[in-house]
Coordinates of C-alpha atoms in Angstrom, one line a residue:
Chain C
M284 CA 57.5 20.3 57.5
P285 CA 56.5 22.7 59.8
V286 CA 58.4 25.0 62.0
T287 CA 60.1 23.0 65.4
I288 CA 59.8 25.4 68.5
L289 CA 62.7 23.5 71.1
A290 CA 61.7 24.2 75.0
P291 CA 62.9 27.2 76.2
K292 CA 66.8 27.0 77.3
A293 CA 68.1 27.6 80.9
V294 CA 68.5 32.2 81.4
R295 CA 71.8 33.1 80.0
V296 CA 72.8 35.0 82.6
G297 CA 73.6 38.4 81.5
Y298 CA 74.7 37.8 77.5
G299 CA 71.8 36.1 76.6
A300 CA 69.6 39.6 76.1
N301 CA 71.2 41.4 73.7
P302 CA 69.8 44.5 73.5
D303 CA 71.5 44.9 69.5
H304 CA 69.7 42.7 68.1
S305 CA 65.9 43.7 68.2
D306 CA 62.7 42.7 67.1
S307 CA 62.1 45.6 65.1
E308 CA 65.8 44.6 63.1
D309 CA 65.2 40.7 62.1
S310 CA 63.3 41.8 59.0
G311 CA 66.2 42.9 56.9
S312 CA 69.6 41.5 57.9
D313 CA 71.9 44.3 57.3
P314 CA 75.4 42.6 58.3
E315 CA 77.1 45.9 58.1
G316 CA 75.3 47.0 61.0
D317 CA 75.6 44.3 63.1
V318 CA 79.0 44.6 63.1
S319 CA 79.4 47.9 64.0
M320 CA 77.6 48.0 67.1
G321 CA 79.4 44.6 67.7
L322 CA 82.7 46.9 67.8
K323 CA 81.2 49.5 70.0
R324 CA 80.4 47.5 72.2
A325 CA 83.8 45.9 72.4
A326 CA 85.3 48.1 72.8
A327 CA 83.5 49.9 75.2
G328 CA 84.3 46.9 76.9
R329 CA 87.5 47.4 77.0
K330 CA 87.6 50.8 77.8
A331 CA 86.0 50.2 80.9
A332 CA 88.4 47.3 81.9
A333 CA 91.2 49.8 80.9
S334 CA 90.3 52.8 82.9
G335 CA 89.6 51.6 86.1
G336 CA 90.8 48.1 86.4
S337 CA 88.0 48.1 87.4
G338 CA 85.9 48.2 90.1
S339 CA 86.0 44.9 91.5
K340 CA 88.5 44.1 93.5
Y341 CA 88.4 40.3 92.5
E342 CA 88.5 41.2 89.2
I343 CA 91.1 39.1 87.0
V344 CA 92.5 40.5 84.1
T345 CA 91.9 37.8 80.4
P346 CA 94.2 37.8 77.5
G347 CA 93.3 40.4 75.1
E348 CA 92.9 42.5 77.4
V349 CA 94.5 46.3 77.5
I350 CA 96.1 47.1 81.7
T351 CA 97.4 50.6 80.6
D352 CA 98.0 53.1 77.6
D353 CA 100.9 54.8 80.0
P354 CA 103.9 54.6 78.4
Q355 CA 105.5 55.1 82.0
W356 CA 105.2 51.3 83.1
M357 CA 106.9 48.4 82.2
R358 CA 106.0 45.6 81.0
G359 CA 107.0 42.2 82.9
H360 CA 105.8 38.4 83.2
G361 CA 102.3 37.5 81.7
T362 CA 101.9 41.2 79.6
Y363 CA 102.8 42.2 76.3
V364 CA 103.2 45.2 74.2
A365 CA 101.7 45.5 71.4
P366 CA 103.3 46.6 68.0
A367 CA 103.8 50.1 67.5
T368 CA 101.8 50.9 70.7
T369 CA 102.7 52.1 74.2
S370 CA 99.5 49.8 75.5
I371 CA 100.3 47.3 77.9
I372 CA 98.6 44.0 76.9
S373 CA 97.7 40.9 79.9
S374 CA 98.5 37.7 77.7
V375 CA 97.6 36.0 80.5
A376 CA 94.1 35.6 82.9
G377 CA 95.3 36.7 86.0
T378 CA 96.2 39.6 89.0
V379 CA 97.8 41.8 88.0
T380 CA 101.5 42.5 90.2
R381 CA 103.3 45.3 90.1
T382 CA 107.1 46.4 91.4
N383 CA 108.1 49.9 91.4
K384 CA 107.1 50.5 87.4
L385 CA 107.2 47.3 86.2
L386 CA 103.6 46.0 85.2
S387 CA 103.2 41.4 85.0
V388 CA 100.2 39.7 85.5
R389 CA 100.6 36.7 88.0
P390 CA 98.4 33.6 85.7
L391 CA 95.6 31.5 88.4
R392 CA 97.4 28.5 86.9
A393 CA 100.9 28.2 85.3
R394 CA 103.6 25.8 85.2
Y395 CA 106.7 25.8 87.5
T396 CA 109.1 28.2 86.8
P397 CA 111.9 28.0 89.0
E398 CA 113.9 30.4 90.2
V399 CA 117.4 30.6 91.7
G400 CA 117.5 28.6 95.4
D401 CA 113.9 27.1 95.0
L402 CA 114.3 24.4 96.7
V403 CA 112.6 20.8 94.5
V404 CA 111.3 17.6 95.5
G405 CA 112.0 15.5 91.3
R406 CA 111.7 12.8 89.7
I407 CA 114.6 11.3 87.9
V408 CA 113.4 10.4 83.9
E409 CA 116.5 10.4 82.4
V410 CA 119.7 9.0 83.2
Q411 CA 121.9 10.2 80.6
A412 CA 127.0 10.0 80.3
K413 CA 127.4 12.8 83.0
R414 CA 123.8 14.1 84.4
W415 CA 120.2 13.0 85.2
R416 CA 117.8 14.7 83.7
V417 CA 114.6 16.2 86.6
D418 CA 111.7 16.0 86.1
V419 CA 110.4 18.8 88.9
G420 CA 106.9 20.1 87.2
S421 CA 108.1 22.6 84.5
T422 CA 108.0 23.4 81.2
Q423 CA 111.2 21.8 80.6
L424 CA 113.4 18.8 82.4
A425 CA 115.6 20.4 84.8
S426 CA 119.5 18.9 84.5
L427 CA 121.4 17.8 87.5
P428 CA 124.7 17.1 86.2
L429 CA 127.0 13.9 87.9
S430 CA 128.8 17.0 89.5
A431 CA 127.0 17.9 91.5
I432 CA 126.1 15.5 93.7
N433 CA 127.7 14.5 97.0
L434 CA 130.0 11.1 95.3
P435 CA 130.0 8.9 98.7
G436 CA 134.4 8.8 100.1
G437 CA 134.1 12.4 101.2
I438 CA 132.6 16.0 99.4
L439 CA 137.1 16.6 98.3
R440 CA 136.9 13.6 96.5
K441 CA 137.7 13.7 92.7
R442 CA 134.8 12.9 89.7
T443 CA 136.2 10.0 88.0
E444 CA 135.2 8.0 84.9
T445 CA 134.5 4.8 87.2
D446 CA 131.3 7.6 88.6
E447 CA 130.6 8.6 85.6
L448 CA 130.4 4.6 84.3
Q449 CA 127.9 4.3 88.0
I450 CA 125.9 6.4 87.2
R451 CA 122.3 4.5 88.1
T452 CA 124.2 3.3 90.8
F453 CA 123.3 7.1 92.9
F454 CA 120.2 7.4 90.6
A455 CA 117.8 5.2 88.0
E456 CA 114.8 6.0 86.8
G457 CA 111.9 6.7 89.1
D458 CA 114.3 7.7 91.4
L459 CA 113.3 10.9 94.1
L460 CA 115.2 13.2 95.2
V461 CA 115.0 17.0 97.2
A462 CA 117.1 19.7 95.3
E463 CA 118.1 22.7 95.2
V464 CA 118.2 25.3 91.7
Q465 CA 121.9 26.0 91.7
Q466 CA 121.4 27.8 88.0
L467 CA 119.2 29.1 85.1
F468 CA 119.5 28.7 81.4
A469 CA 117.7 31.8 79.9
D470 CA 115.4 29.5 78.2
G471 CA 114.1 28.4 81.8
G472 CA 116.2 25.4 81.4
A473 CA 116.6 24.8 85.2
V474 CA 120.6 23.0 86.6
L475 CA 120.1 21.5 90.3
H476 CA 122.3 20.1 92.7
T477 CA 122.7 17.7 96.0
R478 CA 125.5 19.1 97.3
S479 CA 124.0 19.3 100.9
L480 CA 123.2 16.3 103.5
K481 CA 120.0 17.9 103.4
Y482 CA 119.6 17.2 99.6
G483 CA 119.8 14.0 97.9
K484 CA 117.7 10.7 97.5
L485 CA 114.1 10.2 98.8
R486 CA 112.9 6.6 100.4
N487 CA 110.9 5.9 103.5
G488 CA 107.8 7.8 102.7
V489 CA 105.0 8.8 100.1
F490 CA 104.4 11.0 97.2
V491 CA 102.1 14.3 96.7
A492 CA 102.0 16.3 93.4
V493 CA 100.3 19.5 94.5
S494 CA 100.2 22.6 92.9
G495 CA 103.2 24.5 93.0
M496 CA 104.2 28.1 92.6
G497 CA 103.1 28.5 89.3
G498 CA 99.9 30.8 91.0
G499 CA 96.8 28.9 91.5
G500 CA 97.1 28.2 95.7
G501 CA 99.4 25.2 96.2
V502 CA 102.6 25.6 97.6
V503 CA 104.4 28.8 98.8
R504 CA 107.1 30.0 99.4
S505 CA 108.0 30.1 102.7
R506 CA 111.2 30.2 105.3
R507 CA 110.9 26.7 106.0
Q508 CA 110.4 23.9 103.5
V509 CA 111.4 20.8 105.3
W510 CA 111.1 19.9 108.9
T511 CA 109.7 17.6 111.4
L512 CA 107.3 17.1 112.8
E513 CA 106.4 15.7 116.0
S514 CA 102.9 12.5 114.9
A515 CA 100.6 12.0 117.3
N516 CA 99.4 8.2 118.0
G517 CA 102.5 7.5 118.8
G518 CA 103.6 8.1 115.0
G519 CA 107.0 9.4 115.8
P520 CA 108.7 12.0 113.7
V521 CA 107.8 12.6 110.3
D522 CA 110.3 14.4 108.0
I523 CA 108.0 16.9 105.9
V524 CA 109.6 18.1 102.5
L525 CA 108.0 20.9 101.0
G526 CA 108.8 21.5 97.1
V527 CA 108.4 24.9 95.7
N528 CA 107.3 23.1 92.6
G529 CA 104.8 21.4 94.4
Y530 CA 105.5 18.7 94.7
V531 CA 105.8 16.9 98.3
W532 CA 107.2 14.1 100.0
I533 CA 106.7 12.3 103.9
S534 CA 108.3 10.3 104.7
K535 CA 109.6 8.8 107.9
H536 CA 112.2 10.2 110.2
V537 CA 115.5 8.6 110.6
E538 CA 118.5 9.9 112.2
T539 CA 120.3 13.0 109.3
P540 CA 124.2 12.3 109.6
E541 CA 124.1 15.7 111.1
G542 CA 122.8 14.3 114.0
L543 CA 125.6 12.3 113.7
V544 CA 128.5 14.5 114.6
D545 CA 127.9 14.7 118.2
K546 CA 128.8 11.0 118.3
T547 CA 131.6 10.9 116.1
S548 CA 134.1 13.2 115.9
G549 CA 136.1 13.9 112.6
I550 CA 135.0 14.4 109.2
T551 CA 135.5 10.8 107.6
N552 CA 133.0 9.0 109.7
I553 CA 130.6 11.1 108.6
E554 CA 131.0 10.8 105.3
E555 CA 130.9 7.1 105.3
S556 CA 128.2 7.0 107.1
V557 CA 126.4 8.9 104.1
S558 CA 128.2 7.2 101.8
A559 CA 126.2 3.4 103.5
T560 CA 122.7 6.1 103.3
M561 CA 122.6 8.1 100.6
Y562 CA 121.9 6.1 97.3
S563 CA 120.3 3.4 99.4
S564 CA 116.7 3.1 97.5
Q565 CA 115.8 0.0 100.2
N566 CA 114.0 1.2 102.6
D567 CA 114.2 1.2 106.9
R568 CA 110.8 -0.5 108.8
I569 CA 107.8 1.8 109.3
G570 CA 105.7 0.9 111.6
P571 CA 102.1 1.0 111.2
E572 CA 101.4 3.6 113.5
T573 CA 104.0 5.4 111.5
M574 CA 102.3 4.9 108.1
R575 CA 99.0 5.6 109.5
E576 CA 100.2 8.8 110.9
I577 CA 102.0 9.2 107.2
G578 CA 98.8 9.0 105.6
R579 CA 96.7 11.7 107.8
I580 CA 99.4 14.9 106.6
R581 CA 99.1 13.0 103.4
G582 CA 95.1 13.8 103.4
V583 CA 96.1 17.1 105.3
V584 CA 98.1 18.3 101.9
T585 CA 95.7 17.2 99.8
A586 CA 92.3 19.1 101.4
L587 CA 93.6 21.9 101.5
V588 CA 95.1 21.7 97.7
D589 CA 91.2 21.2 96.7
N590 CA 89.8 23.9 99.0
G591 CA 91.9 26.1 97.4
L592 CA 94.0 26.8 101.2
R593 CA 98.3 27.8 100.7
V594 CA 100.3 24.8 102.0
D595 CA 103.3 26.2 104.4
E596 CA 104.7 24.4 107.6
D597 CA 101.7 26.9 109.8
M598 CA 98.6 25.4 107.7
V599 CA 100.3 22.3 107.3
M600 CA 101.1 22.0 111.0
R601 CA 97.3 23.3 112.4
G602 CA 96.1 21.0 109.9
Y603 CA 97.4 18.3 110.8
H604 CA 96.7 18.7 114.7
E605 CA 93.1 19.9 113.1
A606 CA 92.9 16.6 111.6
V607 CA 93.8 14.0 115.3
E608 CA 91.2 16.4 116.7
M609 CA 88.8 15.4 114.0
A610 CA 89.8 11.5 114.2
M611 CA 89.8 11.3 117.9
T612 CA 85.8 13.3 118.2
S613 CA 84.8 10.9 115.8
G614 CA 83.5 6.8 115.9
E615 CA 86.8 5.3 114.8
G616 CA 89.4 7.3 116.9
P617 CA 92.8 7.3 115.5
E618 CA 92.2 4.9 112.8
D619 CA 90.0 7.3 111.0
I620 CA 92.4 9.2 108.8
Y621 CA 89.9 9.9 106.3
L622 CA 90.2 13.6 105.0
G623 CA 88.3 14.0 101.5
G624 CA 84.6 15.3 100.6
E625 CA 83.4 17.2 103.6
R626 CA 85.4 16.2 105.6
G627 CA 88.3 18.1 104.3
E628 CA 85.2 21.3 103.3
Q629 CA 85.1 20.7 108.0
L630 CA 88.8 20.8 108.4
A631 CA 89.2 23.7 106.0
A632 CA 86.6 25.6 107.2
A633 CA 88.5 25.4 110.8
L634 CA 91.2 26.6 109.9
T635 CA 90.3 29.7 108.2
A636 CA 87.9 30.7 111.2
V637 CA 91.1 30.9 113.2
Chain G
M270 CA 64.5 16.0 56.1
P271 CA 65.0 18.8 53.8
L272 CA 65.1 22.5 55.3
D273 CA 61.9 23.9 54.5
T274 CA 63.4 27.7 53.5
S275 CA 59.8 28.6 52.8
A276 CA 58.8 28.6 56.1
Y277 CA 61.7 30.7 57.1
S278 CA 60.7 33.3 54.8
L279 CA 57.6 33.4 56.1
A280 CA 58.2 34.2 60.0
L281 CA 62.1 34.8 59.7
L282 CA 62.4 32.0 62.6
R283 CA 65.1 28.8 61.2
V284 CA 64.2 25.0 62.2
D285 CA 64.9 25.7 66.2
G286 CA 63.1 29.0 66.4
R287 CA 66.0 31.6 66.2
R288 CA 66.7 34.8 64.5
W289 CA 69.1 34.7 62.2
N290 CA 71.1 36.2 64.3
E291 CA 70.8 34.6 67.1
L292 CA 74.0 32.1 68.2
R293 CA 72.7 29.1 70.4
R294 CA 73.0 29.0 73.7
I295 CA 77.0 28.1 74.8
H296 CA 77.8 27.0 78.2
A297 CA 81.5 26.2 79.2
Q298 CA 83.4 26.2 82.0
I299 CA 87.5 25.6 82.3
R300 CA 89.9 23.8 84.9
T301 CA 86.8 20.9 85.0
Q302 CA 89.7 18.2 85.4
A303 CA 91.8 19.5 89.1
A304 CA 95.2 16.6 87.3
A305 CA 95.3 18.2 84.2
D306 CA 97.3 21.5 83.7
G307 CA 94.2 23.1 81.9
S308 CA 91.1 22.0 80.9
S309 CA 87.9 23.4 80.0
Y310 CA 84.1 21.6 78.7
L311 CA 82.1 23.5 76.1
E312 CA 78.7 23.3 74.9
I313 CA 77.5 25.0 71.8
G314 CA 73.4 23.7 71.7
H315 CA 74.1 19.8 71.8
T316 CA 77.5 19.8 70.5
K317 CA 79.4 19.0 73.8
V318 CA 83.3 18.9 74.0
M319 CA 86.1 18.2 76.5
C320 CA 90.1 19.7 76.1
V321 CA 92.5 18.9 78.1
V322 CA 95.9 20.6 77.7
T323 CA 98.9 19.1 78.3
G324 CA 101.7 21.2 79.1
P325 CA 104.7 23.2 77.8
S326 CA 106.2 20.5 78.8
E327 CA 109.5 18.5 77.7
P328 CA 108.4 16.8 74.5
G329 CA 108.9 12.9 73.8
S330 CA 107.7 9.7 75.5
R331 CA 107.7 11.3 79.3
R332 CA 104.7 9.0 81.0
G333 CA 102.2 11.1 81.2
A334 CA 102.1 11.6 77.4
I335 CA 102.3 8.0 76.7
G336 CA 99.1 6.5 75.4
S337 CA 97.0 9.5 74.5
T338 CA 93.8 7.8 72.9
G339 CA 91.4 5.9 74.6
G340 CA 88.4 4.1 73.6
G341 CA 86.4 5.8 70.8
V342 CA 87.5 6.9 67.1
G343 CA 90.5 9.2 66.9
G344 CA 94.1 10.0 64.7
G345 CA 96.9 10.5 66.6
A346 CA 98.1 13.9 67.6
V347 CA 98.7 16.4 64.9
G348 CA 102.3 19.0 65.5
G349 CA 101.8 22.5 63.5
G350 CA 103.3 26.1 64.5
A351 CA 106.8 26.7 65.2
A352 CA 109.7 24.5 65.1
Q353 CA 110.5 23.1 67.8
S354 CA 113.8 24.4 68.3
K355 CA 112.1 28.0 68.5
G356 CA 109.5 27.5 70.2
A357 CA 106.6 25.2 71.9
E358 CA 104.9 22.8 69.6
V359 CA 101.6 22.6 70.2
A360 CA 99.7 19.3 69.2
V361 CA 96.2 19.0 69.0
S362 CA 95.0 15.0 68.8
I363 CA 91.1 15.2 68.6
V364 CA 89.1 12.1 69.6
I365 CA 85.5 11.6 68.8
A366 CA 83.5 9.2 70.2
G367 CA 81.3 6.9 68.4
F368 CA 77.8 7.1 70.1
S369 CA 78.3 11.4 69.7
S370 CA 75.9 11.3 66.5
V371 CA 73.0 10.2 65.7
D372 CA 74.4 7.1 63.4
R373 CA 76.9 5.5 65.3
K374 CA 80.0 5.9 62.8
R375 CA 83.4 4.1 63.2
T376 CA 85.5 6.9 62.0
A377 CA 88.9 4.8 60.8
R378 CA 92.3 5.5 62.1
G379 CA 94.4 8.6 60.7
D380 CA 90.3 10.0 59.4
K381 CA 91.7 12.9 56.7
R382 CA 89.3 14.7 57.9
I383 CA 90.2 14.8 61.7
L384 CA 93.7 15.1 60.9
E385 CA 92.6 18.5 58.8
L386 CA 90.9 20.1 61.8
Q387 CA 93.9 18.7 63.9
S388 CA 96.2 21.2 61.6
T389 CA 93.0 23.8 61.5
I390 CA 93.9 24.1 65.4
S391 CA 97.1 23.2 65.9
N392 CA 97.8 26.2 63.5
A393 CA 95.4 29.0 64.9
L394 CA 96.0 28.0 68.2
A395 CA 100.0 28.3 67.5
A396 CA 99.7 31.8 66.0
S397 CA 98.0 32.9 69.5
L398 CA 100.5 31.5 71.6
H399 CA 103.1 32.5 72.4
T400 CA 105.0 29.6 72.0
H401 CA 108.8 31.0 71.4
L402 CA 108.6 31.3 75.3
F403 CA 108.4 27.7 75.9
P404 CA 111.8 26.8 73.5
H405 CA 112.7 22.9 73.9
S406 CA 108.6 22.5 74.3
A407 CA 105.8 20.3 73.3
I408 CA 102.4 21.7 74.5
N409 CA 99.8 18.4 74.0
I410 CA 96.0 19.4 73.3
S411 CA 93.8 16.3 73.8
L412 CA 90.0 17.2 72.6
H413 CA 87.0 14.8 72.8
V414 CA 84.0 15.6 71.1
L415 CA 80.8 14.2 73.1
S416 CA 77.8 15.0 71.4
Q417 CA 77.5 16.6 67.3
D418 CA 75.2 18.8 66.4
G419 CA 77.1 21.0 63.7
S420 CA 79.6 23.6 64.9
L421 CA 82.2 20.9 65.8
L422 CA 85.3 22.7 64.7
A423 CA 83.8 26.0 66.1
A424 CA 82.8 24.1 69.2
L425 CA 86.6 22.5 69.3
I426 CA 88.1 25.8 68.9
N427 CA 86.7 27.9 72.0
A428 CA 87.8 24.4 74.3
A429 CA 91.0 24.2 72.9
T430 CA 91.2 28.5 73.7
L431 CA 89.7 28.7 76.8
A432 CA 91.9 25.4 78.2
C433 CA 94.7 27.3 77.4
V434 CA 94.1 30.2 79.1
D435 CA 92.9 27.8 81.8
A436 CA 96.7 26.2 81.6
G437 CA 97.8 29.5 82.0
I438 CA 100.0 29.6 78.6
P439 CA 100.6 33.4 77.5
M440 CA 98.9 34.5 74.3
T441 CA 97.9 37.2 72.7
D442 CA 94.2 36.9 72.7
Y443 CA 91.3 34.8 73.3
V444 CA 90.7 32.4 69.5
A445 CA 87.2 32.6 69.3
A446 CA 85.1 30.2 66.6
C447 CA 81.5 30.5 64.9
T448 CA 80.2 29.7 61.7
A449 CA 77.6 31.3 59.1
G450 CA 75.9 30.4 56.6
S451 CA 72.7 31.8 54.4
T452 CA 69.6 30.8 53.9
S453 CA 69.2 29.1 50.6
T454 CA 70.6 26.6 49.0
Y455 CA 73.6 27.3 46.4
A456 CA 71.0 26.3 43.5
A457 CA 68.6 27.7 44.5
N458 CA 70.7 30.6 43.0
D459 CA 69.3 33.5 45.5
E460 CA 70.7 36.3 45.5
A461 CA 68.9 37.9 48.3
A462 CA 69.5 35.3 50.4
D463 CA 69.6 36.6 54.5
P464 CA 73.4 35.3 56.2
L465 CA 73.0 33.0 58.7
L466 CA 74.8 33.1 62.8
D467 CA 75.9 29.4 64.3
L468 CA 74.1 26.8 62.5
N469 CA 73.7 23.4 63.8
H470 CA 73.5 20.1 61.7
Q471 CA 70.1 20.6 59.9
E472 CA 71.2 23.5 59.0
E473 CA 75.2 22.5 58.2
Q474 CA 73.9 19.6 55.6
E475 CA 71.3 21.3 53.8
L476 CA 72.5 25.2 53.6
P477 CA 75.7 26.9 52.5
G478 CA 77.3 27.3 55.2
L479 CA 81.8 28.6 56.8
T480 CA 83.9 28.2 60.3
V481 CA 85.5 31.9 61.5
A482 CA 87.4 32.2 63.8
T483 CA 88.8 35.6 65.0
L484 CA 92.0 36.7 67.4
G485 CA 89.7 37.8 70.1
G486 CA 87.7 40.9 69.3
S487 CA 89.9 42.7 66.7
D488 CA 89.3 41.7 62.6
R489 CA 92.4 39.2 62.3
V490 CA 90.4 36.2 60.9
A491 CA 93.0 32.7 62.1
V492 CA 90.9 31.0 60.4
L493 CA 88.6 30.8 58.0
V494 CA 87.1 27.3 56.8
C495 CA 84.6 27.2 54.3
E496 CA 83.2 22.8 52.6
S497 CA 80.4 23.7 50.4
R498 CA 79.9 25.7 47.5
V499 CA 78.6 29.4 47.2
Q500 CA 78.1 31.8 45.6
V501 CA 81.0 33.5 46.4
S502 CA 78.5 37.4 46.4
R503 CA 77.4 35.0 49.7
L504 CA 80.5 34.9 50.9
E505 CA 80.7 38.9 52.7
G506 CA 77.9 38.7 54.5
M507 CA 78.3 35.5 55.9
L508 CA 81.8 36.8 57.0
A509 CA 80.7 40.2 58.2
V510 CA 77.8 38.0 60.2
G511 CA 80.5 34.7 61.3
V512 CA 83.7 38.4 62.7
D513 CA 80.3 39.3 64.9
G514 CA 79.5 36.8 65.6
C515 CA 83.3 35.8 66.7
K516 CA 83.4 38.9 69.1
Q517 CA 80.2 37.3 71.4
V518 CA 81.3 33.8 71.5
R519 CA 84.7 36.4 73.2
E520 CA 82.6 37.5 75.6
I521 CA 81.1 34.7 76.0
L522 CA 84.7 33.3 76.6
D523 CA 86.0 36.0 78.9
R524 CA 82.8 36.1 81.2
V525 CA 83.8 32.0 81.8
V526 CA 87.0 33.1 82.7
R527 CA 86.6 36.2 84.6
E528 CA 83.9 34.0 86.3
K529 CA 86.4 31.2 87.4
G530 CA 88.8 34.1 87.9
R531 CA 86.8 36.3 90.5
R532 CA 85.5 33.2 92.7
M533 CA 89.4 32.3 93.3
V534 CA 90.2 35.7 93.6
Q535 CA 87.4 35.5 96.5
E536 CA 88.8 31.8 97.9
G537 CA 91.4 33.2 98.4
T538 CA 93.5 30.9 96.3
V539 CA 95.2 33.7 94.4
E540 CA 95.7 36.8 95.7
K541 CA 94.9 39.8 95.3
G542 CA 95.5 41.7 92.1
V543 CA 96.4 45.7 92.4
G544 CA 94.1 47.7 90.7
L545 CA 95.8 50.5 88.7
N546 CA 94.1 53.4 90.6
D547 CA 96.4 52.4 93.8
M548 CA 99.4 52.3 91.0
D549 CA 98.8 56.0 90.2
V550 CA 99.5 56.2 94.7
D551 CA 103.5 55.7 94.4

């Protein structure tokens, strides 16, 4: 059979032309020489990357790349030190950050790593004897001990065995909640708490999962993660919870117990109202206008993520107002909540232009 | 159809027109699936594979983890590497699509060949990934073979490496793989046979070959699989060519990741890094 020559493939950018394998070389197979050349090339590449932090400021580091040989730096997350050397080598693909003498690499994308004080939205995956296991998008499930929730009937109430038996009446599998990271274990596991009236079970809304603090856009840590937005088109007030872990909750605003303080004096009354609503899984009635505006905010959040923009209070508020404007100018009026594809790009362009 | 080796000695061109030391076109993409933790798509010539990484996450029956094998043929996940208590477990599952090769062959569930591929990949990656950082968790690597034209194991390893980089899992270095062969069969007993780089399906059928994976740009071999008979004198040359090929593959994979990273930094998705020159200021 004659030699078959396939049609040429598309031009390989950069790596196609391989100067080491010139035509004169192919007559004799000389693996030794070839290997040494390959080595030299790889070594040269490494040196170039190590000496300059690379020329372009958009450059990233990749796994196995030597960041520095200088022993004055300390290694942080995303790096390791090769045995018996002082060179700090990147272990993830990402951008280099430094804190004084500490070098770390922030990955382009990774799972959420909990930190004490983070506000997170999570979902109960498992109910155990004295605690719940909560999915917060991290490498491990977080735990929420029974002692770390507000029990109905007063903050000062003692936890009893009856509470342990009734653990499912507070949170059952699949329930969503907003909580704060209280404590971290050495292995990266987190302990949550909901001992504030701001935290607790979530209802009356919609859940969106975007990428969180792990890297690569998404929700960023900011001054305010929870706020109430007065929606347009008669939607009424809408609560938005941006969990640092990238889980977002958008719901109809219901009057919180804090709001009741003025009307009812005395701490016992507040706690009774807590017991009535706090662990309810029943949604309130939500008007179609409110549902539509919740849907629009959800569209804004996903459009922000799709276009690689950060998700924080400022961006969501501006994005929402922009989306309302866009709906008004489009043919269908306020009913038009679609923000995918071109509409999302248009929204992102409007936000970045300012 | 047998490979005409006499044609090779005349023109020094292989059946698909390559020279002895040429790789096929490698095309790769990362972050092909937005919903996954990490994902990649890789083509080596006509071998096309897709990879999705989930994790590191809590092992066990969680919602996303159930029902990993959809259609096609394939085996269950094979876990390997570090002990579960010490570090993350790397579980690999491979699904070979029924339409991936020329003849539609039904592969039995729990096929030994697939199981071996799974454990090879699992062990190779577990050695490079920093699993000790994620105790009590699992990294699930799901590989789908869409089209087969030789160098399957190499393509699977490369795709899995890229997906792990995309998932942001810390690793010592890329695990880059490629195949190497020899220009004449075992039976020919030809001492002067040339080594070949990156075998396609036809060459793989006719000629002795091996798959080699190295840890990044170093000469450290992470995987060496040889399933055919070959004179031991030829092995050294094949291995040398294979290791050199791995270095080329690493550069290609690295370029894919850098390109994606540069684009993300430019778009502002990721904050800019600090150059080392800026660091010397204080």
